Amino acid sequence: MPPRFKSIETRYYEQRADLWRGLERLDRRGFLKVSLAAMGAALANGVLHYPHSFQPISIAYADTGEPFRIAYISDSHLYDKQVNDRFVRQLLRAVDDINALDPAPDFVLYGGDLAQLGQAKELELGAQILKNVKHPMRMMVGEHDWYFDLGEKWRDLFGAPTYSFDHKGVHFVVLNSVVEKDFWTQRGMSPMERMQTVAGLDNGIQSRFEVGEAQRNWLKNDLSALSSDTPLVVFSHSPLYKYYRPWNFWTDDAEQVQAILAPFHSVVVIHGHTHQLLTNRIGNINFHGMLSTAWPWPYAPEGLPALTVQMNRPNPFDPNDGLGDGYAEIHPGGLVDKVYNLWNRNPIEVSRAYMSSGGKKDVPPTPSLVSY
Ligand SMILES: [Fe+2]
Ligand SMILES: [Fe+2]
């Protein structure tokens, strides 16, 4: 009997079902197989045009002492599996990239927005995939993880959203910068209505993100025992400055948080949320945005920090363009060379020298490929 005809759609859904079956039983040994199968399926569907694109670049070390590397993955926005599997494949790709980093990072920071609508299933799926990162993981929360159940499931899986730790002479702080004032009770919103309101960029109903008084007091207290020479690296989901208010690319109490950080000689803030290459320096605080693995946001129509070397406007027909992961080389003294691993473009390094010279030295190359 001749083989039964299978349409492209049937084969697509079969491969998709295979992927989900694989994910359900995912352990570290099975991970490579599943992630390769995911990429194979994506290739077969013309979704993924490029193989692994990570090109480590050599960095000249001017300092004495040992620099070390931390890596990041951010903003994966996982949906329920009935709705979307592309973002799952993209997170698998990032995990694969980070596992292949050489030299290995000391730890990997997840930059927030692991889920899309704060659903338990979305967060569990993310946690299950991130278990396959070979290096220690540190988690940060984003608004998409939080506003369905106000962080209950996220805390169950990952612990407290605000914490600090010391590593090789650097003091690291992780904040929940997406605190919002209660806009939902008075409006009688359901948890899902609240979540969807926060998930929308430009609805005018939600309040602006803030770190809030309780965390600012915690931060003051956390830093009070440190000398001003201690290098600080702070992770926040939203940028700890004011970029563009209508989209909440913004932290409402940014000036107050900056004032707490200002006495320190070396401060780097690494943030998620903006899904784009973003660079800023205010006083001696250096800010770097992280790339997303899900989608790139366009640059806001105003407020772009002058130091930002813009990434290309991505190719809308290539779902992997404008996405990526990356790492930072942390040097003695605490300043970082930030490397953006754009999946379909050359990596871009934003160096310490570029930051401290106010953009005069060591200017990152402007993208050479077409901007769409
Ligand atoms: Fe995000
Ligand atoms: Fe976000």
Coordinates of C-alpha atoms and ligand atoms in Angstrom, one line a residue:
M1 CA 0.0 0.0 0.0
P2 CA 1.4 3.4 -0.9
P3 CA 2.3 5.6 2.1
R4 CA -0.5 7.8 3.2
F5 CA -0.1 11.4 2.1
K6 CA 0.8 13.8 4.9
S7 CA 0.4 17.5 4.4
I8 CA 3.0 20.0 5.6
E9 CA 0.5 21.1 8.3
T10 CA 0.1 17.5 9.5
R11 CA 3.9 17.0 9.6
Y12 CA 4.3 20.3 11.4
Y13 CA 1.8 19.3 14.1
E14 CA 3.4 15.9 14.5
Q15 CA 6.8 17.5 15.0
R16 CA 5.2 20.0 17.4
A17 CA 3.6 17.1 19.4
D18 CA 7.0 15.4 19.5
L19 CA 8.6 18.5 20.9
W20 CA 6.1 18.8 23.6
R21 CA 6.3 15.1 24.5
G22 CA 10.1 15.5 24.7
L23 CA 9.7 18.6 26.9
E24 CA 7.4 16.7 29.3
R25 CA 10.2 14.2 30.0
L26 CA 13.0 16.7 29.8
D27 CA 16.2 16.0 31.8
R28 CA 19.7 17.1 31.2
R29 CA 20.5 14.1 29.1
G30 CA 17.4 14.4 27.0
F31 CA 17.9 18.2 26.6
L32 CA 20.3 18.1 23.7
K33 CA 18.2 15.7 21.7
V34 CA 15.0 17.8 22.2
S35 CA 16.7 21.1 21.5
L36 CA 18.3 19.6 18.3
A37 CA 15.0 18.2 17.3
A38 CA 13.4 21.6 17.9
M39 CA 15.9 23.3 15.7
G40 CA 15.6 20.6 13.1
A41 CA 11.9 21.1 12.9
A42 CA 12.4 24.8 12.7
L43 CA 14.8 24.4 9.9
A44 CA 12.4 22.1 8.0
N45 CA 9.7 24.7 8.4
G46 CA 12.0 27.5 7.2
V47 CA 11.7 29.2 10.5
L48 CA 15.3 29.2 11.4
H49 CA 17.8 30.4 8.8
Y50 CA 21.0 30.2 10.5
P51 CA 22.8 27.6 12.5
H52 CA 24.4 28.4 15.9
S53 CA 25.8 31.9 15.5
F54 CA 27.8 32.4 18.6
Q55 CA 31.2 33.9 17.8
P56 CA 33.2 34.5 20.8
I57 CA 35.3 37.6 20.5
S58 CA 38.7 38.2 22.1
I59 CA 38.9 40.9 24.7
A60 CA 42.1 42.6 25.7
Y61 CA 42.5 42.7 29.5
A62 CA 44.0 45.9 30.7
D63 CA 43.6 45.2 34.4
T64 CA 45.6 42.9 36.6
G65 CA 43.5 40.3 38.3
E66 CA 41.1 37.8 36.9
P67 CA 38.0 38.9 35.1
F68 CA 35.1 36.6 35.2
R69 CA 32.1 36.1 33.0
I70 CA 28.4 36.1 33.7
A71 CA 25.8 35.3 31.1
Y72 CA 22.2 36.2 30.7
I73 CA 19.0 35.0 29.1
S74 CA 15.9 37.3 29.2
D75 CA 12.3 38.0 28.3
S76 CA 11.3 34.6 26.9
H77 CA 7.5 35.2 27.3
L78 CA 6.4 31.6 27.2
Y79 CA 2.8 31.0 26.4
D80 CA 0.7 28.0 27.1
K81 CA 1.7 25.3 24.7
Q82 CA -1.6 25.3 22.8
V83 CA -0.9 28.9 21.8
N84 CA 2.7 29.2 20.9
D85 CA 5.7 26.9 20.6
R86 CA 8.1 29.3 18.8
F87 CA 9.1 31.1 22.0
V88 CA 9.8 27.7 23.6
R89 CA 12.2 26.8 20.8
Q90 CA 13.9 30.2 21.2
L91 CA 14.5 29.7 24.9
L92 CA 15.9 26.2 24.1
R93 CA 18.3 27.9 21.7
A94 CA 19.4 30.4 24.3
V95 CA 20.0 27.6 26.9
D96 CA 22.1 25.8 24.2
D97 CA 24.1 28.9 23.5
I98 CA 24.9 29.6 27.1
N99 CA 25.8 25.9 27.8
A100 CA 28.3 26.2 24.9
L101 CA 30.0 29.4 26.2
D102 CA 33.7 29.0 26.6
P103 CA 35.0 30.1 29.0
A104 CA 32.0 29.1 31.0
P105 CA 30.1 31.8 32.9
D106 CA 30.3 31.7 36.7
F107 CA 26.5 32.1 36.8
V108 CA 23.6 32.9 34.5
L109 CA 21.1 35.6 35.2
Y110 CA 17.5 35.2 34.0
G111 CA 16.3 38.8 33.3
G112 CA 12.5 38.4 33.9
D113 CA 9.4 37.9 31.8
L114 CA 9.8 34.1 31.7
A115 CA 6.0 33.8 31.3
Q116 CA 3.7 35.8 29.1
L117 CA 0.5 35.9 31.3
G118 CA 1.9 34.8 34.7
Q119 CA 0.2 31.4 34.3
A120 CA 1.5 28.5 36.5
K121 CA 1.9 26.3 33.4
E122 CA 4.0 29.0 31.7
L123 CA 6.3 29.5 34.7
E124 CA 6.6 25.7 35.3
L125 CA 7.5 25.2 31.6
G126 CA 10.2 27.9 31.9
A127 CA 11.6 26.5 35.1
Q128 CA 11.8 23.0 33.5
I129 CA 13.7 24.3 30.5
L130 CA 16.0 26.5 32.6
K131 CA 17.0 23.4 34.8
N132 CA 19.0 22.4 31.8
V133 CA 21.4 25.4 32.1
K134 CA 24.7 23.8 33.2
H135 CA 25.7 26.8 35.3
P136 CA 24.2 28.2 38.5
M137 CA 21.0 30.2 37.7
R138 CA 19.9 33.4 39.4
M139 CA 16.4 34.5 38.7
M140 CA 14.8 38.0 38.4
V141 CA 11.1 38.7 38.1
G142 CA 9.4 40.7 35.3
E143 CA 5.9 42.1 35.2
H144 CA 4.6 39.3 32.9
D145 CA 5.6 36.8 35.6
W146 CA 3.9 38.6 38.4
Y147 CA 0.5 40.2 37.8
F148 CA -1.8 37.2 37.5
D149 CA -1.3 36.0 41.1
L150 CA 1.0 38.8 42.4
G151 CA 4.0 36.6 42.4
E152 CA 2.7 33.5 44.3
K153 CA 3.7 30.9 41.7
W154 CA 7.0 32.7 40.8
R155 CA 8.0 32.8 44.5
D156 CA 7.1 29.1 44.9
L157 CA 9.4 28.2 42.0
F158 CA 12.3 30.6 42.4
G159 CA 12.2 32.1 45.9
A160 CA 12.3 35.8 46.9
P161 CA 12.5 38.3 44.1
T162 CA 14.8 40.7 46.0
Y163 CA 18.2 39.5 47.2
S164 CA 21.9 40.2 47.1
F165 CA 25.1 38.1 47.1
D166 CA 28.8 38.5 46.8
H167 CA 30.9 36.9 44.2
K168 CA 34.7 37.4 43.6
G169 CA 34.8 40.8 45.3
V170 CA 31.7 42.1 43.5
H171 CA 28.4 42.8 45.3
F172 CA 25.4 41.7 43.2
V173 CA 21.9 43.0 43.9
V174 CA 18.7 41.6 42.3
L175 CA 15.6 43.9 42.5
N176 CA 11.9 43.6 41.7
S177 CA 11.6 46.9 39.8
V178 CA 8.1 46.2 38.4
V179 CA 6.1 47.1 41.5
E180 CA 2.8 48.9 40.6
K181 CA 0.3 50.8 42.7
D182 CA -3.0 49.1 43.0
F183 CA -5.1 50.1 39.9
W184 CA -7.2 46.9 39.9
T185 CA -9.2 46.7 43.2
Q186 CA -11.2 49.8 42.6
R187 CA -11.9 48.8 39.0
G188 CA -13.0 45.3 40.2
M189 CA -10.6 43.6 37.8
S190 CA -10.1 39.8 37.8
P191 CA -6.6 38.4 38.1
M192 CA -6.5 37.9 34.3
E193 CA -7.8 41.4 33.5
R194 CA -5.1 42.8 35.8
M195 CA -2.4 40.6 34.1
Q196 CA -3.5 41.6 30.6
T197 CA -3.6 45.2 31.5
V198 CA 0.0 45.1 32.7
A199 CA 1.0 43.0 29.7
G200 CA -0.2 45.8 27.4
L201 CA 2.3 48.5 26.7
D202 CA 0.2 51.5 26.1
N203 CA -3.1 51.2 27.8
G204 CA -2.9 54.2 30.1
I205 CA -4.6 52.3 33.0
Q206 CA -1.7 50.7 34.8
S207 CA 0.6 52.6 37.0
R208 CA 4.3 53.2 36.3
F209 CA 6.8 50.7 37.5
E210 CA 8.8 51.5 40.7
V211 CA 11.2 49.8 43.1
G212 CA 9.1 51.2 45.9
E213 CA 9.9 52.4 49.4
A214 CA 10.2 49.0 51.0
Q215 CA 12.8 47.8 48.6
R216 CA 14.6 51.1 48.6
N217 CA 14.9 50.8 52.4
W218 CA 16.1 47.2 52.0
L219 CA 18.7 48.4 49.4
K220 CA 20.0 51.2 51.6
N221 CA 20.4 48.7 54.4
D222 CA 21.9 46.0 52.2
L223 CA 24.6 48.5 51.0
S224 CA 25.2 50.2 54.3
A225 CA 27.9 47.9 55.4
L226 CA 29.9 48.2 52.2
S227 CA 32.7 50.6 51.5
S228 CA 32.2 52.9 48.5
D229 CA 35.0 51.1 46.7
T230 CA 33.0 47.9 46.5
P231 CA 32.1 47.2 42.9
L232 CA 28.3 46.9 42.5
V233 CA 26.3 45.1 39.8
V234 CA 22.5 45.6 40.1
F235 CA 20.0 43.6 38.1
S236 CA 16.6 45.2 37.5
H237 CA 13.8 44.2 35.0
S238 CA 12.9 47.7 34.0
P239 CA 15.7 50.2 33.3
L240 CA 16.5 52.1 36.5
Y241 CA 16.1 55.4 34.7
K242 CA 13.4 57.2 32.7
Y243 CA 13.4 56.3 29.0
Y244 CA 9.8 56.3 27.7
R245 CA 6.9 56.6 30.1
P246 CA 3.9 55.5 27.9
W247 CA 5.5 52.1 27.4
N248 CA 6.7 51.7 31.0
F249 CA 10.3 51.7 29.7
W250 CA 10.6 53.6 32.9
T251 CA 11.1 53.3 36.7
D252 CA 9.2 56.0 38.5
D253 CA 11.4 56.3 41.5
A254 CA 14.6 55.9 39.4
E255 CA 16.2 59.1 40.8
Q256 CA 15.8 57.9 44.4
V257 CA 17.3 54.5 43.5
Q258 CA 20.2 56.2 41.6
A259 CA 20.8 58.3 44.7
I260 CA 21.3 55.2 46.8
L261 CA 23.8 53.9 44.3
A262 CA 25.6 57.2 43.6
P263 CA 28.1 57.0 46.5
F264 CA 29.7 53.9 45.0
H265 CA 32.6 54.3 42.6
S266 CA 31.8 51.5 40.3
V267 CA 28.1 50.7 39.5
V268 CA 26.7 48.7 36.6
V269 CA 22.9 48.1 36.2
I270 CA 21.9 45.3 33.8
H271 CA 18.2 45.3 32.9
G272 CA 15.6 43.4 30.8
H273 CA 12.2 44.5 29.6
T274 CA 13.1 46.7 26.7
H275 CA 14.1 43.8 24.3
Q276 CA 16.7 45.9 22.5
L277 CA 20.3 46.9 22.7
L278 CA 20.3 49.9 25.1
T279 CA 23.1 51.7 26.7
N280 CA 23.1 54.6 29.2
R281 CA 25.3 56.3 31.7
I282 CA 24.0 58.6 34.4
G283 CA 26.7 60.0 36.8
N284 CA 29.0 57.0 37.2
I285 CA 26.2 54.4 36.9
N286 CA 26.4 52.4 33.7
F287 CA 23.2 50.9 32.3
H288 CA 22.9 48.0 29.8
G289 CA 19.7 46.5 28.4
M290 CA 19.5 42.8 27.7
L291 CA 18.2 41.2 24.5
S292 CA 15.0 39.2 24.5
T293 CA 14.7 35.6 23.2
A294 CA 11.0 36.2 22.2
W295 CA 10.7 39.4 20.1
P296 CA 12.5 42.7 19.7
W297 CA 10.7 46.0 20.7
P298 CA 11.2 48.9 18.4
Y299 CA 13.1 51.9 19.9
A300 CA 10.7 54.4 21.5
P301 CA 9.9 57.6 19.6
E302 CA 11.8 59.7 22.1
G303 CA 14.0 59.5 25.2
L304 CA 16.7 57.2 23.7
P305 CA 19.9 57.6 25.7
A306 CA 22.7 59.2 23.7
L307 CA 25.2 56.4 24.4
T308 CA 22.9 53.8 22.8
V309 CA 24.3 52.3 19.6
Q310 CA 21.1 51.1 18.0
M311 CA 20.7 47.5 16.8
N312 CA 19.2 47.0 13.3
R313 CA 15.5 47.2 12.9
P314 CA 14.9 43.5 12.5
N315 CA 13.8 41.6 9.4
P316 CA 10.1 41.1 10.0
F317 CA 10.1 37.9 8.0
D318 CA 12.8 36.3 10.2
P319 CA 11.4 35.4 13.6
N320 CA 14.9 35.0 15.1
D321 CA 16.2 38.4 14.0
G322 CA 16.7 41.0 16.7
L323 CA 16.8 38.3 19.3
G324 CA 19.6 36.8 21.4
D325 CA 21.3 36.3 24.7
G326 CA 24.7 37.4 25.9
Y327 CA 27.2 37.8 28.6
A328 CA 29.3 40.4 30.5
E329 CA 33.0 40.2 31.3
I330 CA 33.3 41.6 34.8
H331 CA 36.7 43.1 35.4
P332 CA 38.5 43.8 38.6
G333 CA 37.0 47.1 39.8
G334 CA 33.6 45.9 38.7
L335 CA 33.1 47.5 35.3
V336 CA 31.9 45.3 32.5
D337 CA 32.4 44.6 28.8
K338 CA 28.9 43.8 27.7
V339 CA 28.6 41.4 24.8
Y340 CA 25.3 41.1 22.9
N341 CA 25.0 37.8 21.1
L342 CA 22.5 38.7 18.4
W343 CA 21.5 35.4 16.9
N344 CA 21.5 36.5 13.2
R345 CA 24.0 39.4 13.4
N346 CA 27.5 39.9 14.5
P347 CA 27.9 40.1 18.3
I348 CA 28.2 43.7 19.6
E349 CA 30.5 44.6 22.5
V350 CA 29.9 47.7 24.6
S351 CA 33.1 48.1 26.5
R352 CA 34.1 49.7 29.7
A353 CA 36.2 52.2 27.8
Y354 CA 33.2 53.3 25.7
M355 CA 31.2 53.8 28.8
S356 CA 33.7 55.7 30.9
S357 CA 34.8 57.9 28.0
G358 CA 31.2 59.0 27.5
G359 CA 31.1 57.3 24.1
K360 CA 34.3 58.8 22.7
K361 CA 36.6 55.7 22.8
D362 CA 36.1 52.2 21.6
V363 CA 32.8 53.0 19.8
P364 CA 30.9 49.7 19.1
P365 CA 30.6 49.1 15.3
T366 CA 27.3 50.2 13.9
P367 CA 25.5 47.3 12.3
S368 CA 26.7 46.6 8.8
L369 CA 23.7 44.6 7.6
V370 CA 20.5 46.0 6.3
S371 CA 17.9 47.5 8.7
Y372 CA 14.3 46.7 7.8
Ligands
FE1 FE 9.6 41.4 28.2
FE2 FE 8.9 43.3 31.0

